[in-house]
mmCIF file of C-alpha atoms in Angstrom:
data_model
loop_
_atom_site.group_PDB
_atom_site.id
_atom_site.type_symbol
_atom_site.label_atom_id
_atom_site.label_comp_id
_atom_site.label_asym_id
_atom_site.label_seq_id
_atom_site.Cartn_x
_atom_site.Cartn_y
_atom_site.Cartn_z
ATOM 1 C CA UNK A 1 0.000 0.000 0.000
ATOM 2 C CA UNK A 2 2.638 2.227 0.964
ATOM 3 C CA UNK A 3 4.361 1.582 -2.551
ATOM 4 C CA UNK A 4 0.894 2.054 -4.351
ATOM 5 C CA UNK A 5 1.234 5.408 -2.447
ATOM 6 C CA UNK A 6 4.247 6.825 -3.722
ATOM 7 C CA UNK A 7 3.622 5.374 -7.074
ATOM 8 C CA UNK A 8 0.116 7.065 -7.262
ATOM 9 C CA UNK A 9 1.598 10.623 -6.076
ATOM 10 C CA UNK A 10 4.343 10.581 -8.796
ATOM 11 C CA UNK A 11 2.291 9.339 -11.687
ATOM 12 C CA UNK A 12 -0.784 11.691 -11.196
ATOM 13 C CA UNK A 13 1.860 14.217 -10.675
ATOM 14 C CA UNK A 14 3.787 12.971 -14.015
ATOM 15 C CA UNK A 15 0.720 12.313 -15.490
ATOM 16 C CA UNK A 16 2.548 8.358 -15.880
ATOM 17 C CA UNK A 17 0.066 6.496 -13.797
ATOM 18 C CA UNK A 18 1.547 4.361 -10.717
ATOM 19 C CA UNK A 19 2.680 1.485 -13.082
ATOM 20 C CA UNK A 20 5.762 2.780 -14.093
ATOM 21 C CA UNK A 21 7.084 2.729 -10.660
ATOM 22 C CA UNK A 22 5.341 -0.089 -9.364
ATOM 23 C CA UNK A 23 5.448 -3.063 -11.511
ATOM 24 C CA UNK A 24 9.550 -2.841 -11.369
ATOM 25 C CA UNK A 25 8.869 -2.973 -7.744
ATOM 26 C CA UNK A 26 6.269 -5.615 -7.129
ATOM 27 C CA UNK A 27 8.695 -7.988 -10.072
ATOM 28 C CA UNK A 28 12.043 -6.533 -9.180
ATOM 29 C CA UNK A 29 11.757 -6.166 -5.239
ATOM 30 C CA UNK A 30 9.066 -8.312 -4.512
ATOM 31 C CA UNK A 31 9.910 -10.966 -6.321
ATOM 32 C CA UNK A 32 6.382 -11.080 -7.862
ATOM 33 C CA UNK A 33 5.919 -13.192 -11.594
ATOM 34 C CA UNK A 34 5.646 -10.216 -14.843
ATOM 35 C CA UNK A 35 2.471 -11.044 -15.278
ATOM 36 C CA UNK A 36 0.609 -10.547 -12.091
ATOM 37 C CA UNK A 37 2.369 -7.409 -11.577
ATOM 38 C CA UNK A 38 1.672 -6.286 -14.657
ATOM 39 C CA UNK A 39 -2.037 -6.768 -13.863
ATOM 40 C CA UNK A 40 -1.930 -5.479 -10.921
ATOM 41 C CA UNK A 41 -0.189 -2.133 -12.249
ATOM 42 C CA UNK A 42 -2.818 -2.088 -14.993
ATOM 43 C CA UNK A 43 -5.287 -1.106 -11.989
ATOM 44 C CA UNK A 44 -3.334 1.012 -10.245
ATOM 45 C CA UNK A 45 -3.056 3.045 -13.711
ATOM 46 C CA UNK A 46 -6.891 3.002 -13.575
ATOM 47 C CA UNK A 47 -7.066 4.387 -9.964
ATOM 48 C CA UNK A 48 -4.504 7.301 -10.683
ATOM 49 C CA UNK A 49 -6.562 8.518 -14.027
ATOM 50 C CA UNK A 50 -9.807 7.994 -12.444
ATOM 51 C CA UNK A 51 -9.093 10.207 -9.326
ATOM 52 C CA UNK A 52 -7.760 12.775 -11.880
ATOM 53 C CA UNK A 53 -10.745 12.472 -14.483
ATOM 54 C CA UNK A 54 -12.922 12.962 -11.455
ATOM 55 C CA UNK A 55 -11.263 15.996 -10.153
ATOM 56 C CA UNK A 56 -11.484 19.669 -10.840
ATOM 57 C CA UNK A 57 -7.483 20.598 -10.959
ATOM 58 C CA UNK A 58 -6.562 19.886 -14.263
ATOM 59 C CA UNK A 59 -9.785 20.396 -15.998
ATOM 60 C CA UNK A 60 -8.287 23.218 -18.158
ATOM 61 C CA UNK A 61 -5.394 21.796 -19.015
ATOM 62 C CA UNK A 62 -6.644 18.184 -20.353
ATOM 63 C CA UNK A 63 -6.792 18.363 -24.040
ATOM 64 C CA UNK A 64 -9.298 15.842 -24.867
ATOM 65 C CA UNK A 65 -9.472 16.661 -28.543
ATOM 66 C CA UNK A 66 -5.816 15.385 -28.824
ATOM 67 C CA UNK A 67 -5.827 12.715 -26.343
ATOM 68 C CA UNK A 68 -9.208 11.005 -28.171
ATOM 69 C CA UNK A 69 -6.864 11.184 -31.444
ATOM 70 C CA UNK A 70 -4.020 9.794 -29.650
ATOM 71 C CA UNK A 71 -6.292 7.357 -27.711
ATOM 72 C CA UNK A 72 -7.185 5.120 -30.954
ATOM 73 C CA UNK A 73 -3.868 4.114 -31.725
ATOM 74 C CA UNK A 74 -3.086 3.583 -28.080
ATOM 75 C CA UNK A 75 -6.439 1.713 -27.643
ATOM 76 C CA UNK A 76 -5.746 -0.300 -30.176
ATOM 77 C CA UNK A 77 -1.384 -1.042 -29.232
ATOM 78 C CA UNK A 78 -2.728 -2.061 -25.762
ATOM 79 C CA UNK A 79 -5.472 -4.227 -26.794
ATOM 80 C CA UNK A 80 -2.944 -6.215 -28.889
ATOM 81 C CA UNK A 81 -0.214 -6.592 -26.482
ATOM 82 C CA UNK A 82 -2.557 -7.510 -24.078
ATOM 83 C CA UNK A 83 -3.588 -10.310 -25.998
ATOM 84 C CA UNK A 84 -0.161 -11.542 -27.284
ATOM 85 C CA UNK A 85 2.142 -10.750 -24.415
ATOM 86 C CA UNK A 86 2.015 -14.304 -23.162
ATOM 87 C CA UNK A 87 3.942 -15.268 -26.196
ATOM 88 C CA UNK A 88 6.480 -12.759 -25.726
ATOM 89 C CA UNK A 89 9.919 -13.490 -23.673
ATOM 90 C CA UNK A 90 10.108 -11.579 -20.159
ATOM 91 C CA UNK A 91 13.869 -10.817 -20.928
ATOM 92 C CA UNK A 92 13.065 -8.681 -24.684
ATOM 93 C CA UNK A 93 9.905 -6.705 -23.092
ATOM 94 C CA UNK A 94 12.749 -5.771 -20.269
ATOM 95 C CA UNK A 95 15.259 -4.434 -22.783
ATOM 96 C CA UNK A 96 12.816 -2.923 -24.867
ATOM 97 C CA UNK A 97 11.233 -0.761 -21.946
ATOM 98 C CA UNK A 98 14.443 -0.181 -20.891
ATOM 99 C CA UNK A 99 15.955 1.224 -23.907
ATOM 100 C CA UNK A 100 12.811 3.578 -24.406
ATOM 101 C CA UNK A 101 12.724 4.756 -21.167
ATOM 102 C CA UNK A 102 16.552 6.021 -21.502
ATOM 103 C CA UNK A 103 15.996 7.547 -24.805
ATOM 104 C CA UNK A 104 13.050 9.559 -23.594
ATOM 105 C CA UNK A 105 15.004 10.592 -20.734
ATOM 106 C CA UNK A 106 17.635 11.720 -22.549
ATOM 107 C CA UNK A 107 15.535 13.571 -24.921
ATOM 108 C CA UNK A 108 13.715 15.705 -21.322
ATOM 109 C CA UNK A 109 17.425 16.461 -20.197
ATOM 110 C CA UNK A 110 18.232 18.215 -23.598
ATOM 111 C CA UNK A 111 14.968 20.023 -23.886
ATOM 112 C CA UNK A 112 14.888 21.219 -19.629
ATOM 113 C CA UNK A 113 15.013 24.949 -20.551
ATOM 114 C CA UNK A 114 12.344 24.871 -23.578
ATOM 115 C CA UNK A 115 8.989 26.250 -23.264
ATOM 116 C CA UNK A 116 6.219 25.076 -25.204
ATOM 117 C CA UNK A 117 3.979 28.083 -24.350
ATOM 118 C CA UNK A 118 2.810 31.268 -26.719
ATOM 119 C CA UNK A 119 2.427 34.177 -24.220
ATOM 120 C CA UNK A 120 1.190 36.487 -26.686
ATOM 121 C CA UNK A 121 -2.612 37.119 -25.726
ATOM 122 C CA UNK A 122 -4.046 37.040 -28.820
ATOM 123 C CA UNK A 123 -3.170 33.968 -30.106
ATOM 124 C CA UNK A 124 -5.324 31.347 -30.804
ATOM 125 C CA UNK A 125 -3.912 27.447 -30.685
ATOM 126 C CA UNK A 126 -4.794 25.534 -33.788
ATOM 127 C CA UNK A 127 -7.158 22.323 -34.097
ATOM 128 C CA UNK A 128 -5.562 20.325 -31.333
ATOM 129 C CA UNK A 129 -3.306 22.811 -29.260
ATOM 130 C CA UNK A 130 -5.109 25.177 -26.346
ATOM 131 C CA UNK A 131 -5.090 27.505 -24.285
ATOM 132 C CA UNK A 132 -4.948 27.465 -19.744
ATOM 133 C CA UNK A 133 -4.170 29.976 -17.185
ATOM 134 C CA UNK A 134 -0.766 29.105 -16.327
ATOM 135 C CA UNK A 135 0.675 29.755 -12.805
ATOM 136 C CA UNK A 136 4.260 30.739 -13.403
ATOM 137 C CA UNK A 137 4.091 33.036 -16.090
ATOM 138 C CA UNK A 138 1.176 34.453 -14.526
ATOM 139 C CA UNK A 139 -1.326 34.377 -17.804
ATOM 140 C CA UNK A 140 -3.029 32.408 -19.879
ATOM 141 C CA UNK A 141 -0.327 30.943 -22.398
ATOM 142 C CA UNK A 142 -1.605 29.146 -25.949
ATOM 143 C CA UNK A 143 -0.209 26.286 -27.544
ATOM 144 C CA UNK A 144 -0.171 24.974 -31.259
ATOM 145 C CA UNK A 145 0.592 21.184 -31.874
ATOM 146 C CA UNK A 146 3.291 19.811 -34.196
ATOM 147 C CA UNK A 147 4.736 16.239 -35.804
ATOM 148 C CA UNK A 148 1.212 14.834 -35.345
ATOM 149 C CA UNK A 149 2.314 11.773 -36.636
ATOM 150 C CA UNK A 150 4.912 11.118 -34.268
ATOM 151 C CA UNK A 151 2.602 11.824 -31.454
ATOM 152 C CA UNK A 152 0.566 9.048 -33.154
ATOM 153 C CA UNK A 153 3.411 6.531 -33.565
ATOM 154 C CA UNK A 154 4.417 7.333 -29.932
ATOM 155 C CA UNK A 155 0.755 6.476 -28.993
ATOM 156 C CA UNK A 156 0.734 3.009 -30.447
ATOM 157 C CA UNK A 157 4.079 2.393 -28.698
ATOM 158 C CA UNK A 158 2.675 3.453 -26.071
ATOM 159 C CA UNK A 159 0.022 1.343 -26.047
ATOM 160 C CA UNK A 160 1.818 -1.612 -26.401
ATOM 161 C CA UNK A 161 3.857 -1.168 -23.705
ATOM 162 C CA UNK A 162 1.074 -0.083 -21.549
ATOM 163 C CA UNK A 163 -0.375 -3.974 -22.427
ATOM 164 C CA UNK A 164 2.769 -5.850 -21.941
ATOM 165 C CA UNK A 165 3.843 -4.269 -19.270
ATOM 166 C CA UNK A 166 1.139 -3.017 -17.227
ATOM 167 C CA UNK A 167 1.975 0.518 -17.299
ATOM 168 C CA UNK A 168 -0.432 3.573 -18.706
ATOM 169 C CA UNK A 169 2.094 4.409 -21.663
ATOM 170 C CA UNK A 170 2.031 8.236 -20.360
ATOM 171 C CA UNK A 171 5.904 7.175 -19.796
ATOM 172 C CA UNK A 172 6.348 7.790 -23.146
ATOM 173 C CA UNK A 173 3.394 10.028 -24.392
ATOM 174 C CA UNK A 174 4.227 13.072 -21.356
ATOM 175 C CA UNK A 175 7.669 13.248 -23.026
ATOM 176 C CA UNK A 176 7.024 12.800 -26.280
ATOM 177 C CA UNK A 177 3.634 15.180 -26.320
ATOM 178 C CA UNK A 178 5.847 17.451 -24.552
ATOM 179 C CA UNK A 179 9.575 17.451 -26.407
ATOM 180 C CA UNK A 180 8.032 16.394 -30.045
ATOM 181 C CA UNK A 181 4.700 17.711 -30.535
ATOM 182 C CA UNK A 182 4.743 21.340 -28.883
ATOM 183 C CA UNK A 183 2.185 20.266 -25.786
ATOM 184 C CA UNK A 184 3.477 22.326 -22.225
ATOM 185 C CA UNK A 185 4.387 19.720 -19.814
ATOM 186 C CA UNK A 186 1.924 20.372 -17.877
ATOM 187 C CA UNK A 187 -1.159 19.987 -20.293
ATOM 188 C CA UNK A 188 0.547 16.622 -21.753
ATOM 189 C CA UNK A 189 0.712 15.839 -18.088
ATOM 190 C CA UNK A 190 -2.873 16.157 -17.565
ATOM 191 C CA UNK A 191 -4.140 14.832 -20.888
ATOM 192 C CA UNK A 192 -1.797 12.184 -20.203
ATOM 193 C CA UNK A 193 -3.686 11.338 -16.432
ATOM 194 C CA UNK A 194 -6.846 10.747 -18.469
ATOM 195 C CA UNK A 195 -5.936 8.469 -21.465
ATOM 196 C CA UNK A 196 -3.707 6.166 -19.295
ATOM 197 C CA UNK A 197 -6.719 4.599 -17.421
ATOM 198 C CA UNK A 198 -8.644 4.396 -20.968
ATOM 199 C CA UNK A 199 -5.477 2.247 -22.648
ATOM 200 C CA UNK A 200 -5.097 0.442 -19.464
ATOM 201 C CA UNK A 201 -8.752 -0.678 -19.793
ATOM 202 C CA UNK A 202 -8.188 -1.888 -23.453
ATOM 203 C CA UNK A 203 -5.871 -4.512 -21.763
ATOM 204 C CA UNK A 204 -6.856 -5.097 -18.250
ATOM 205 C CA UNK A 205 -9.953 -7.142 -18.327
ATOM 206 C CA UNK A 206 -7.405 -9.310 -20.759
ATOM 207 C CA UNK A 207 -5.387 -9.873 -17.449
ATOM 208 C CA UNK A 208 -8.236 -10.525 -15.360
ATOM 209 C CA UNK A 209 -9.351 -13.289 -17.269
ATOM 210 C CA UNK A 210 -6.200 -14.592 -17.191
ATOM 211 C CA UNK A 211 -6.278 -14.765 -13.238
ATOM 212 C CA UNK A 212 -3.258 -12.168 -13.486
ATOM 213 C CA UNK A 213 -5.212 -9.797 -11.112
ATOM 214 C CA UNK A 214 -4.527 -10.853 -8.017
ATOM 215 C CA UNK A 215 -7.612 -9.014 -5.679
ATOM 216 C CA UNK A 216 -5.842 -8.416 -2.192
ATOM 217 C CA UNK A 217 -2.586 -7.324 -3.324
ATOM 218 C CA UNK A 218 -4.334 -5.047 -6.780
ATOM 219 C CA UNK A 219 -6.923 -3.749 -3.767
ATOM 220 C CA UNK A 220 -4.195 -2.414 -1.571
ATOM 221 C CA UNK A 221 -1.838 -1.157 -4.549
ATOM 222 C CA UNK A 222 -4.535 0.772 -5.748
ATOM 223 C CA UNK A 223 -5.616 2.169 -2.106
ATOM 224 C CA UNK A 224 -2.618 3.328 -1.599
ATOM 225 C CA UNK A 225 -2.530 5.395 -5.080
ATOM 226 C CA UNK A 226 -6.309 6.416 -4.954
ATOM 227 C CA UNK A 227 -3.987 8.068 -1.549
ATOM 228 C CA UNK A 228 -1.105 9.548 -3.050
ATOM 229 C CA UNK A 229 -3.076 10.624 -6.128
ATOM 230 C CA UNK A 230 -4.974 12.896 -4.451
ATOM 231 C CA UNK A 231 -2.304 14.459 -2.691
ATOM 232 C CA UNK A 232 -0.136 14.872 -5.925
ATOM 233 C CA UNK A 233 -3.269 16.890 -7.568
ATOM 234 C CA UNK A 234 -3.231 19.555 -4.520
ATOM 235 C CA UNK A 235 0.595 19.860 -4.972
ATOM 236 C CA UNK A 236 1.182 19.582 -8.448
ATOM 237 C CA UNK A 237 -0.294 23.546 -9.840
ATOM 238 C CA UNK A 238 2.543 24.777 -7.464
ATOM 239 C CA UNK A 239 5.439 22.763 -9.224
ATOM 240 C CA UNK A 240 7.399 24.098 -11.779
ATOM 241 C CA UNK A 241 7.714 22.934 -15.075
ATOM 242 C CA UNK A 242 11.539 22.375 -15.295
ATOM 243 C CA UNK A 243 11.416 20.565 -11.969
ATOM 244 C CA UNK A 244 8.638 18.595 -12.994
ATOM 245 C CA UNK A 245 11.211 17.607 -15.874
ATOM 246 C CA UNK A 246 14.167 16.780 -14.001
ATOM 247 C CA UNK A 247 11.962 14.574 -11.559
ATOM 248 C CA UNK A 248 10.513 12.315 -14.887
ATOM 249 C CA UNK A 249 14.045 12.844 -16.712
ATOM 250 C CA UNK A 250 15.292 10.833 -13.043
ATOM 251 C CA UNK A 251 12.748 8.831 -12.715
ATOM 252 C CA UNK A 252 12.567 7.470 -16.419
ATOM 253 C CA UNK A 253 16.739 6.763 -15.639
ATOM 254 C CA UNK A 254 15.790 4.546 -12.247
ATOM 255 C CA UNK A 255 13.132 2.802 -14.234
ATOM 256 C CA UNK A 256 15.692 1.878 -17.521
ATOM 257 C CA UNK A 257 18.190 1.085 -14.860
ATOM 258 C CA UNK A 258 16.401 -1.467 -12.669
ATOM 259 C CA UNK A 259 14.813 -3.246 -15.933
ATOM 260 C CA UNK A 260 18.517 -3.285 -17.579
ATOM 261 C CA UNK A 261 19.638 -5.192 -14.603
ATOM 262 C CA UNK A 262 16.790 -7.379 -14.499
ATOM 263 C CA UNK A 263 17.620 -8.120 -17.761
ATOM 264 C CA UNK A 264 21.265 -9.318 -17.545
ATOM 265 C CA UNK B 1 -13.432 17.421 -5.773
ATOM 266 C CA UNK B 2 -16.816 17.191 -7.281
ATOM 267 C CA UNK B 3 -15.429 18.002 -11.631
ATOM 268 C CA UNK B 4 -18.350 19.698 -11.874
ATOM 269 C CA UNK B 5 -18.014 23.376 -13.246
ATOM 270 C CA UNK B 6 -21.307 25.715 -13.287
ATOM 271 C CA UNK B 7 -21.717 25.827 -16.874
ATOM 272 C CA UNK B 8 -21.600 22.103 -17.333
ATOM 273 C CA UNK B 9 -25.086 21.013 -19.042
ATOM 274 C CA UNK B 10 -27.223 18.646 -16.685
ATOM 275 C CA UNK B 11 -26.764 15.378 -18.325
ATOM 276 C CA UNK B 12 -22.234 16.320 -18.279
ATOM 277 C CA UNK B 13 -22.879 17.149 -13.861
ATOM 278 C CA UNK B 14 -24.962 13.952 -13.753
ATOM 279 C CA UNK B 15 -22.165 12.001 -16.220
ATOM 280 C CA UNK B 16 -19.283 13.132 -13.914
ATOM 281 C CA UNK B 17 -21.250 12.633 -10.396
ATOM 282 C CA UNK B 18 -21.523 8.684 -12.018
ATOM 283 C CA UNK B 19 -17.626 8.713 -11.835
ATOM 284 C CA UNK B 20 -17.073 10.477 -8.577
ATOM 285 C CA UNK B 21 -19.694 7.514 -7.509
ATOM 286 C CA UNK B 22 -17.762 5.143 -9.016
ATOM 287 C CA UNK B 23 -14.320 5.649 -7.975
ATOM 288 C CA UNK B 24 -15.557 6.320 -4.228
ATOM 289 C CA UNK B 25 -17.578 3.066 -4.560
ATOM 290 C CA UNK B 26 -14.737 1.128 -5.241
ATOM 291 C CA UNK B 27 -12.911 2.637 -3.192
ATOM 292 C CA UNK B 28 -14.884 1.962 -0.663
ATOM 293 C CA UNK B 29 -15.235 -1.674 -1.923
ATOM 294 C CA UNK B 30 -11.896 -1.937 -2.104
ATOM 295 C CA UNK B 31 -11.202 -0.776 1.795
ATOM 296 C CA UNK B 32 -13.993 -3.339 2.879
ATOM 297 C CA UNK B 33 -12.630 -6.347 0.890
ATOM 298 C CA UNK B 34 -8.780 -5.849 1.930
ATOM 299 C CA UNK B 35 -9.775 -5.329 6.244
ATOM 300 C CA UNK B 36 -12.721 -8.436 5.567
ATOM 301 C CA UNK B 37 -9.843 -10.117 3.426
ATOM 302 C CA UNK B 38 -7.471 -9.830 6.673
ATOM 303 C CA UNK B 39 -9.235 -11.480 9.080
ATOM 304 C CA UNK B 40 -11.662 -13.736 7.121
ATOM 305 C CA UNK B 41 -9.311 -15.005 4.502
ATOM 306 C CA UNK B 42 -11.334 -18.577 4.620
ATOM 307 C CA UNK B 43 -14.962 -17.103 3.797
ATOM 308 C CA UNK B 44 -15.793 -16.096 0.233
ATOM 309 C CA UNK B 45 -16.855 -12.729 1.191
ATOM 310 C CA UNK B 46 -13.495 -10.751 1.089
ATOM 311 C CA UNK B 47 -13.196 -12.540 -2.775
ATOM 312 C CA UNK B 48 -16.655 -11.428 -3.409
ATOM 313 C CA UNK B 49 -16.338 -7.599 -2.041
ATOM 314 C CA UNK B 50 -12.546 -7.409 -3.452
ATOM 315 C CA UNK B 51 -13.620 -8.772 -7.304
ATOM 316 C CA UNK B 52 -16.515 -6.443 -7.452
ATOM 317 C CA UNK B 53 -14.981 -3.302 -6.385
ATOM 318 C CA UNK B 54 -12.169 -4.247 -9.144
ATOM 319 C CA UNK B 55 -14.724 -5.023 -11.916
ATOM 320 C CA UNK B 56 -16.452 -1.001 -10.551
ATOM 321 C CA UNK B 57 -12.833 0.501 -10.909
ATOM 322 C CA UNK B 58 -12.398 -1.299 -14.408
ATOM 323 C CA UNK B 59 -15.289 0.463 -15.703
ATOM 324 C CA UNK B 60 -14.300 4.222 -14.581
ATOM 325 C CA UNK B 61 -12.458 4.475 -17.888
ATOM 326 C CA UNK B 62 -15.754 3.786 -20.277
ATOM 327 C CA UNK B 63 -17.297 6.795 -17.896
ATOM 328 C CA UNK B 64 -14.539 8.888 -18.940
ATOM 329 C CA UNK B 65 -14.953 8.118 -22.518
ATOM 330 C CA UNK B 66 -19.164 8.165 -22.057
ATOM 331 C CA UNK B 67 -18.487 11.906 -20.726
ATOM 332 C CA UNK B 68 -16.712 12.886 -23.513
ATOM 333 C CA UNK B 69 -19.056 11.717 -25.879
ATOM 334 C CA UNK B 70 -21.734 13.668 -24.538
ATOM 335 C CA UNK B 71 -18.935 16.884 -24.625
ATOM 336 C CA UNK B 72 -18.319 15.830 -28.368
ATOM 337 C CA UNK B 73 -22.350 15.873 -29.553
ATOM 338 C CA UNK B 74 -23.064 18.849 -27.411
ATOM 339 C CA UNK B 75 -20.291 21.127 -28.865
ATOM 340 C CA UNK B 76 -20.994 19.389 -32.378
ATOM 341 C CA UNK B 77 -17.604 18.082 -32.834
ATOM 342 C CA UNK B 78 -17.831 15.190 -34.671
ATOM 343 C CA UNK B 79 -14.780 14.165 -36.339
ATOM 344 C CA UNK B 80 -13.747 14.792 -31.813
ATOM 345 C CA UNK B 81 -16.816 12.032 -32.078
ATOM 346 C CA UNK B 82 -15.643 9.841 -34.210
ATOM 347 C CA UNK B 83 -12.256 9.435 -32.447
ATOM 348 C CA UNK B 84 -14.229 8.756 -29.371
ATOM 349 C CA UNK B 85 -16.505 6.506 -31.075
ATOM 350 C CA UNK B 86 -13.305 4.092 -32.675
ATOM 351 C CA UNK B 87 -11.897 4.119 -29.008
ATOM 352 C CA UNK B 88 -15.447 2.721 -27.762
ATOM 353 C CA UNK B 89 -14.951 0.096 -29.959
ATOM 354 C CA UNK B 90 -11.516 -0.641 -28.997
ATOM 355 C CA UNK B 91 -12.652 -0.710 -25.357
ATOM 356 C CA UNK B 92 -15.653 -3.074 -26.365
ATOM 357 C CA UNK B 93 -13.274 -5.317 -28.458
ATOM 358 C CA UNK B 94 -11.280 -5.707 -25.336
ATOM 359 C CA UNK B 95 -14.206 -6.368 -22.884
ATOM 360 C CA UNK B 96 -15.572 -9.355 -25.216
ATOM 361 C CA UNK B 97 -12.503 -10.805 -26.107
ATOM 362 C CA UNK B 98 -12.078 -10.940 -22.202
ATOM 363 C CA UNK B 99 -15.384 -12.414 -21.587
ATOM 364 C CA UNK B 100 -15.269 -15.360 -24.050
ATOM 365 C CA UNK B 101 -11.274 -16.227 -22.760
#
């Protein structure tokens, strides 16, 4: 529970969901099989985006226009991988995640100091950017979107690692919404809070029917991030953006890390 | 925490209060199961009260997506429908593939 805790407070911070953090702990530390780990991250990722879909904080800064679009390719990676990931080797979904997860890292380091944001007042964002009051500069800021396509490919990545894994995917889609397609952290964060549950429903009930769910330990994982999501939403307006970075740019390097190792 | 802003139509208040009641049933499920889980571990109950108030959490997502729907047809968005409607689909795939495992 206490894990589920932690791992609920980052990822509704992140907008990554409490997967991320936990499955490498419930396999890694707890010595629990992939699978049911997976499965039971899969409903911790539904606890985190449901507290957030349910709250008021980030209401203005979820993009739903561009997380629907994004949702149908991720939809459709998770459903897939959900369905196949029996077949596929522990050791290659470990690399795989782990090679990602350092690249996207990277990628946040070498962006820190870049703002997506148009502070000029009269802009207007086009067809799937927006607009939110934004704390630190004071104003409302406007952003346009960009490399659509990417954002799309990212998506179905995402996707599929969010059903082999048992993650959200907003591991990859925060930082690539964020350093590819011209979305402020913190709106990819929040769009990002409410499309994770939706792709980790496309592969969850796959898991349950698998008896990869396993009730007590799922029911006090997600208690404990139902917890720490709530308290994340309270703190997270008063975070900065390039903190916000640094602390997924470190996190993303712990997670490549640990799966690396349990790789070799 | 209610998500409910003033100039949300009826039917988006009453779509959101059917989440809020959904993730604080399961919650709430969830609570019940784990302390009946602890000292009952034998009786059926805890797997009974645990199962359902996964199955409740599971379906907070289709909410979501039911929500913004409604959004999508009120603000006459429809290629923002149509998304929403392949995702439905995607969600309903997954759901009877499930079922018939």
């Amino acid at each position: 529970m206490a894990a589920g805790a932690v791992a609920g407070g980052l990822g509704a911070l992140l907008g990554i969901g409490g997967g991320v953090f936990l499955v490498p702990f419930l396999n890694v530390v707890l010595g629990l099989p992939l699978n049911v780990a997976s499965g039971i991250g899969l409903m911790t990722v539904i606890g985190t985006s449901s507290v957030v879909s349910s709250g008021t904080a980030s209401r203005r800064l979820v993009n739903m226009r561009l997380g629907m679009l994004l949702q149908v390719p991720a939809s459709a990676g998770a459903l897939a991988a959900g369905y196949y990931v029996a077949r596929v080797p522990d050791r290659v979904l470990y690399i795989v995640f782990s090679v990602v997860t350092a690249i996207i890292a990277a990628t946040m380091v070498s962006r820190l100091d870049r703002r997506n944001v148009i502070l000029a007042p009269g802009a207007s964002p086009d067809r799937f950017g927006g607009r939110f009051y934004e704390e630190e500069s004071g104003c409302e800021v406007v952003y346009r979107t960009r490399r659509l396509p990417a954002a799309v490919a990212v998506s179905l990545a995402a996707g599929s690692v969010s059903g082999l894994l048992g993650i959200g995917g907003g591991i990859l889609q925060v930082p690539a919404m964020n350093a590819w397609c011209g979305v402020p952290l913190r709106a990819a964060a929040a769009t990002s809070a409410v499309m994770i549950g939706i792709t980790a429903m496309a592969s969850a009930p796959l898991y349950w029917t698998r008896g990869d769910i396993s009730a007590p330990a799922a029911a006090a994982a997600v208690l404990g991030v139902l917890i720490g999501s709530q308290a994340a939403i309270r703190f997270g307006a008063r975070a900065r953006a390039r903190s916000l970075k640094l602390l997924m740019a470190f996190v993303l390097a712990v997670v490549s890390l640990s799966f690396i190792i349990k790789a070799l | 925490m209610d998500g409910n802003s003033p100039e949300d139509p009826a039917l988006e208040r009453a779509l959101r209060g059917l989440m809020l009641a959904v993730v604080y049933g399961s919650t709430i499920g969830l609570l019940a199961g784990l302390v009946v889980w602890l000292f009952r571990r034998e009786s059926d109950t805890p797997a009974m009260l645990l199962n359902g108030a996964l199955i409740v959490l599971m379906a907070a997502p289709a909410v979501r997506v039911l929500i913004s729907a409604v959004e999508a047809v009120r603000q006459k968005e429809w290629l923002h429908l149509a998304t929403i409607a392949a995702v439905a689909i995607l969600l309903g795939v997954a759901v009877t593939i499930a079922s018939r495992s």
